[in-house]
Coordinates of C-alpha atoms and ligand atoms in Angstrom, one line a residue:
M29 CA 0.5 43.4 6.5
G30 CA -1.2 40.2 6.4
G31 CA 0.5 36.7 5.1
L32 CA 0.1 35.2 1.5
D33 CA -3.4 33.3 1.4
L34 CA -2.2 30.3 -0.6
W35 CA -4.0 27.2 -1.1
F36 CA -4.5 24.6 -3.2
R37 CA -7.1 22.8 -4.9
E38 CA -7.7 19.5 -7.1
I39 CA -10.1 20.2 -10.0
H40 CA -12.0 16.8 -10.6
K41 CA -13.7 16.7 -13.7
D42 CA -12.8 20.2 -14.5
D43 CA -16.4 20.7 -12.3
I44 CA -15.9 20.5 -8.6
A45 CA -12.6 21.2 -5.9
L46 CA -11.2 20.8 -3.2
G47 CA -9.1 23.5 -1.4
V48 CA -6.4 23.5 1.7
R49 CA -4.5 26.5 2.7
V50 CA -1.4 25.5 1.9
K51 CA 1.4 26.5 5.1
D52 CA 4.5 25.9 3.5
V53 CA 6.1 24.1 -0.2
L54 CA 7.9 21.5 1.1
W55 CA 9.3 20.0 -2.2
R56 CA 8.4 20.1 -6.0
G57 CA 9.5 17.6 -8.7
K58 CA 9.2 15.6 -11.2
S59 CA 10.4 12.1 -12.2
A60 CA 9.2 9.6 -15.7
F61 CA 6.2 9.3 -14.5
Q62 CA 4.7 12.0 -12.8
T63 CA 5.0 15.7 -11.2
L64 CA 5.1 15.2 -7.1
D65 CA 4.7 17.6 -4.8
V66 CA 5.1 17.7 -0.8
I67 CA 2.9 20.7 1.0
D68 CA 2.7 21.9 4.3
T69 CA -0.8 22.4 5.0
E70 CA -2.6 22.6 8.7
M71 CA -5.9 21.3 7.9
F72 CA -3.9 18.1 6.5
G73 CA -0.7 18.0 7.6
R74 CA 2.0 17.1 5.4
V75 CA 0.7 15.7 1.8
L76 CA 1.5 13.8 -1.0
L77 CA 0.6 14.9 -4.3
L78 CA 0.8 12.7 -7.9
D79 CA 0.0 15.2 -10.9
G80 CA -1.8 17.9 -8.2
L81 CA -4.1 14.7 -6.4
F82 CA -4.3 14.2 -3.6
M83 CA -2.8 10.9 -2.7
T84 CA -2.3 10.9 0.4
T85 CA -2.1 13.1 4.1
E86 CA -0.8 12.5 7.6
R87 CA -4.2 14.0 8.8
D88 CA -6.3 11.3 6.9
E89 CA -4.0 8.5 5.8
F90 CA -5.0 5.7 8.5
I91 CA -8.6 5.7 6.7
Y92 CA -7.9 4.8 3.2
H93 CA -4.2 2.5 4.8
E94 CA -6.1 0.7 7.4
M95 CA -9.0 -0.4 4.6
I96 CA -7.3 -1.6 2.4
A97 CA -5.7 -3.6 4.2
H98 CA -6.8 -5.4 6.9
V99 CA -10.4 -5.9 4.8
P100 CA -8.3 -8.5 3.2
L101 CA -6.4 -9.5 5.2
S102 CA -8.6 -10.7 7.9
S103 CA -10.4 -12.6 5.1
H104 CA -7.9 -14.7 4.5
P105 CA -7.6 -17.8 6.7
E106 CA -3.4 -17.8 7.2
P107 CA -2.1 -14.7 4.5
R108 CA 2.1 -14.9 4.4
R109 CA 3.2 -13.5 0.8
V110 CA 1.5 -10.0 0.2
L111 CA 1.6 -8.4 -3.2
V112 CA 1.1 -4.3 -2.7
I113 CA 1.1 -3.0 -5.9
G114 CA 1.4 0.9 -6.1
G115 CA 1.6 2.3 -2.6
G116 CA 4.9 4.1 -3.1
D117 CA 4.0 5.8 0.4
G118 CA 4.5 2.8 2.8
G119 CA 1.1 3.1 4.0
T120 CA -0.3 0.1 2.8
V121 CA 2.5 -1.9 3.5
R122 CA 2.5 -0.8 7.3
E123 CA -0.8 -2.2 8.1
V124 CA 0.2 -5.4 6.1
L125 CA 2.8 -5.6 8.4
R126 CA 0.5 -5.3 11.6
H127 CA -0.7 -8.7 10.8
P128 CA 1.2 -11.5 12.0
T129 CA 1.3 -15.1 10.0
V130 CA 2.3 -11.9 7.5
E131 CA 5.9 -13.4 6.1
R132 CA 7.5 -11.3 3.6
V133 CA 5.8 -8.5 1.3
D134 CA 6.3 -7.2 -2.2
L135 CA 5.8 -3.6 -2.7
V136 CA 6.3 -2.8 -6.8
E137 CA 6.0 0.8 -7.3
I138 CA 7.3 1.8 -10.6
D139 CA 8.5 5.2 -9.9
R140 CA 11.5 5.8 -7.2
L141 CA 10.1 9.1 -6.7
V142 CA 7.3 7.9 -4.5
V143 CA 9.5 5.8 -2.4
D144 CA 12.5 8.4 -1.4
K145 CA 10.4 12.0 -1.2
S146 CA 7.6 9.3 1.5
R147 CA 11.4 8.4 3.6
E148 CA 12.6 12.0 3.2
F149 CA 9.2 14.1 4.2
L150 CA 6.7 11.1 5.3
P151 CA 8.0 9.4 8.2
T152 CA 5.2 8.7 10.1
I153 CA 4.0 6.8 6.9
A154 CA 6.4 5.1 4.9
C155 CA 7.7 3.4 8.6
G156 CA 6.9 0.1 7.2
L157 CA 9.6 0.3 4.3
D158 CA 12.9 -0.9 6.3
D159 CA 11.2 -4.2 7.8
P160 CA 12.9 -6.9 7.0
R161 CA 10.0 -8.7 5.6
V162 CA 9.6 -5.8 3.1
S163 CA 10.7 -6.6 -0.7
I164 CA 10.7 -3.2 -3.0
H165 CA 10.7 -3.3 -6.8
Y166 CA 10.7 -0.6 -8.9
E167 CA 8.9 -2.1 -11.6
D168 CA 5.9 -2.2 -13.3
G169 CA 3.0 -3.8 -11.5
I170 CA 1.0 -5.1 -14.6
R171 CA 4.5 -6.3 -16.0
W172 CA 4.7 -8.1 -12.6
V173 CA 1.7 -10.4 -11.8
R174 CA 2.2 -11.9 -15.5
D175 CA 3.9 -14.7 -14.1
R176 CA 4.1 -14.8 -10.5
A177 CA 1.7 -18.1 -10.9
G178 CA 0.5 -19.2 -7.2
A179 CA 2.7 -16.9 -5.5
Y180 CA 0.6 -15.1 -3.8
D181 CA -2.4 -14.8 -0.5
A182 CA -3.2 -11.7 -1.2
I183 CA -2.8 -8.7 -4.0
L184 CA -2.9 -5.2 -2.4
V185 CA -3.9 -2.6 -6.0
D186 CA -2.7 0.7 -3.9
S187 CA -3.1 2.6 -7.6
T188 CA -3.3 6.4 -8.3
D189 CA -6.4 7.4 -10.7
P190 CA -6.9 5.7 -14.0
V191 CA -5.1 7.5 -15.8
G192 CA -1.7 7.5 -17.9
P193 CA 0.2 4.8 -16.6
A194 CA -2.1 3.4 -14.1
V195 CA -5.0 2.9 -16.2
G196 CA -4.0 -1.2 -17.0
L197 CA -4.2 -1.9 -13.2
F198 CA -7.7 -1.2 -13.7
A199 CA -8.2 -3.7 -16.8
A200 CA -9.2 -7.5 -17.1
E201 CA -6.1 -9.1 -18.8
F202 CA -4.7 -7.4 -15.4
Y203 CA -7.1 -8.6 -12.9
A204 CA -7.0 -12.0 -14.8
D205 CA -3.4 -11.9 -14.1
C206 CA -3.7 -11.3 -10.7
H207 CA -6.0 -14.4 -10.1
R208 CA -3.5 -16.7 -11.5
A209 CA -0.9 -15.3 -9.5
L210 CA -3.3 -16.1 -6.4
R211 CA -2.4 -18.9 -4.4
D212 CA -6.3 -20.9 -3.9
G213 CA -8.1 -19.4 -0.4
G214 CA -6.2 -16.0 -2.1
V215 CA -8.4 -12.1 -2.0
L216 CA -7.3 -9.2 -4.0
S217 CA -7.8 -5.7 -3.3
A218 CA -7.9 -2.3 -5.1
Q219 CA -9.2 1.1 -5.0
T220 CA -11.9 2.3 -7.1
E221 CA -12.9 5.3 -7.3
S222 CA -15.6 7.6 -6.3
P223 CA -19.1 5.5 -7.5
F224 CA -20.5 9.4 -7.1
F225 CA -18.6 11.2 -9.6
D226 CA -17.0 8.8 -11.1
R227 CA -19.8 6.5 -12.5
E228 CA -18.8 5.6 -15.7
E229 CA -15.0 4.3 -14.1
V230 CA -16.6 1.9 -11.7
A231 CA -19.2 0.4 -13.9
S232 CA -16.0 -0.2 -16.0
I233 CA -13.8 -1.8 -13.5
Y234 CA -16.0 -3.8 -11.5
A235 CA -16.9 -5.6 -15.1
N236 CA -13.7 -5.9 -15.3
L237 CA -13.1 -7.6 -12.4
R238 CA -16.0 -9.7 -12.6
Q239 CA -15.2 -10.9 -15.6
A240 CA -11.8 -13.1 -13.6
F241 CA -13.7 -13.0 -10.3
P242 CA -17.6 -13.6 -10.8
A243 CA -17.8 -12.3 -6.5
A244 CA -16.3 -8.8 -6.7
R245 CA -18.0 -6.6 -4.8
P246 CA -17.3 -3.0 -3.8
Y247 CA -17.1 -1.3 0.4
T248 CA -16.6 1.6 0.9
A249 CA -15.1 3.4 3.5
S250 CA -14.8 7.7 4.1
V251 CA -11.6 9.4 2.7
P252 CA -12.0 13.6 3.2
T253 CA -9.2 14.2 0.5
Y254 CA -11.0 12.1 -1.9
P255 CA -13.0 13.6 -4.3
G256 CA -16.5 13.7 -2.2
G257 CA -15.5 12.1 0.4
Y258 CA -17.8 8.6 0.3
W259 CA -14.8 6.3 -1.4
C260 CA -15.0 2.3 -2.8
F261 CA -12.5 -0.4 -2.9
A262 CA -12.6 -3.8 -4.6
W263 CA -12.7 -7.2 -2.6
A264 CA -11.7 -10.0 -4.7
S265 CA -11.6 -13.7 -3.6
K266 CA -10.7 -17.4 -4.3
G267 CA -12.4 -17.8 -1.0
P268 CA -15.3 -18.4 0.8
D269 CA -16.4 -15.6 2.3
P270 CA -15.1 -15.3 6.0
A271 CA -17.4 -15.8 9.0
P272 CA -17.9 -13.2 11.1
E273 CA -16.0 -14.5 13.9
Q274 CA -13.4 -15.0 12.0
V275 CA -12.5 -11.3 11.6
R276 CA -13.1 -10.9 15.0
E277 CA -10.6 -13.0 15.7
R278 CA -8.2 -12.0 13.3
Y279 CA -9.2 -8.4 14.4
A280 CA -8.2 -9.0 17.9
R281 CA -4.8 -10.8 16.8
L282 CA -3.8 -7.3 15.3
G283 CA -3.1 -5.9 18.6
G284 CA -4.7 -2.4 18.8
G285 CA -3.5 1.2 17.6
L286 CA -5.8 1.0 15.0
K287 CA -7.8 4.2 14.3
Y288 CA -10.6 3.4 11.3
Y289 CA -10.4 -0.8 10.4
N290 CA -12.9 -2.8 13.1
P291 CA -15.3 -5.8 12.2
E292 CA -18.5 -3.6 12.7
I293 CA -17.0 -1.2 9.7
H294 CA -15.5 -4.4 8.1
A295 CA -19.2 -5.9 8.1
A296 CA -20.7 -2.2 7.1
A297 CA -18.6 -1.0 4.6
F298 CA -20.0 -4.0 2.6
V299 CA -23.7 -2.0 3.0
L300 CA -24.0 0.0 -0.6
P301 CA -26.8 2.6 -0.9
N302 CA -29.1 1.8 -4.1
Y303 CA -27.4 4.7 -6.5
F304 CA -24.6 2.4 -6.0
L305 CA -26.5 -1.0 -6.0
D306 CA -27.8 0.5 -9.5
L307 CA -24.6 1.4 -10.9
L308 CA -23.2 -2.3 -10.8
G309 CA -27.2 -3.9 -12.4
A310 CA -26.0 -1.2 -15.2
A311 CA -22.2 -3.1 -15.4
Ligands
LIG428 N1 -8.1 10.2 -6.4 C1 -6.9 9.0 -5.4 C2 -6.7 7.7 -5.5 C3 -5.6 7.5 -5.0 C4 -5.6 5.8 -4.0 N2 -4.1 5.9 -3.7 C5 -3.3 6.5 -2.8 C6 -1.9 5.9 -2.6 C7 -2.2 6.2 -0.8 N3 -1.2 5.2 -0.2

């Protein structure tokens, strides 16, 4: 007799799904904000799901976390104070800490359960959270940035999708507050969904973002567990675009060990297909 054939499926927009065979269910629970599940799988290792959606997996997390952190931080002359909004699994913080100039990281995560369960079940992702440079604040990131004028060199918005409590993290008011919270030359990155499946959301996110940062633009990476696999991030800055030599010099300072990001990926990630350019034109 065969064992149980247990599958998890993330259904996107009612019409498509990504499925993964489940070896074990490690934790299931609920906070005041969302449901949280940790499953173990053959293909992706341990997987964190929030409200039934893939957030991060042991196998492909490096792609998303390296790209949301190193693209902005390599664009800044000397990032010292960094704010991560969301990102309670710790993967983005782990990458930020690779930058030798970083003195302090504020992680503002609304849901303590995400941090607690990531520490318990995803130690290779959460490993930077106990670094002395990191302060964790269990607060709403939207409120946090409101009164922090000139506090940060970089803001990284590692949010969930634009539903429920995260909707405000994609709004024009929030991006204006981020602009104010950045020092001169400050940079921002944010996860901004699938340009293929989330056309309306992406168009509206960039229209909102460009009210505060007129030169904001997307860059992309292939994240296998997100809908469609082709994912975009926003890059926005109060300073000039970095010279390619600066990006190369920053990369050398990271001292190796990265599995996705390098200076060639940095440049190539900003190259967009025509359908995505058209979408931004419409925005
Ligand atoms: N559709 C999933 C988008 C999730 C982006 N945030 C993931 C958090 C990883 N640190």
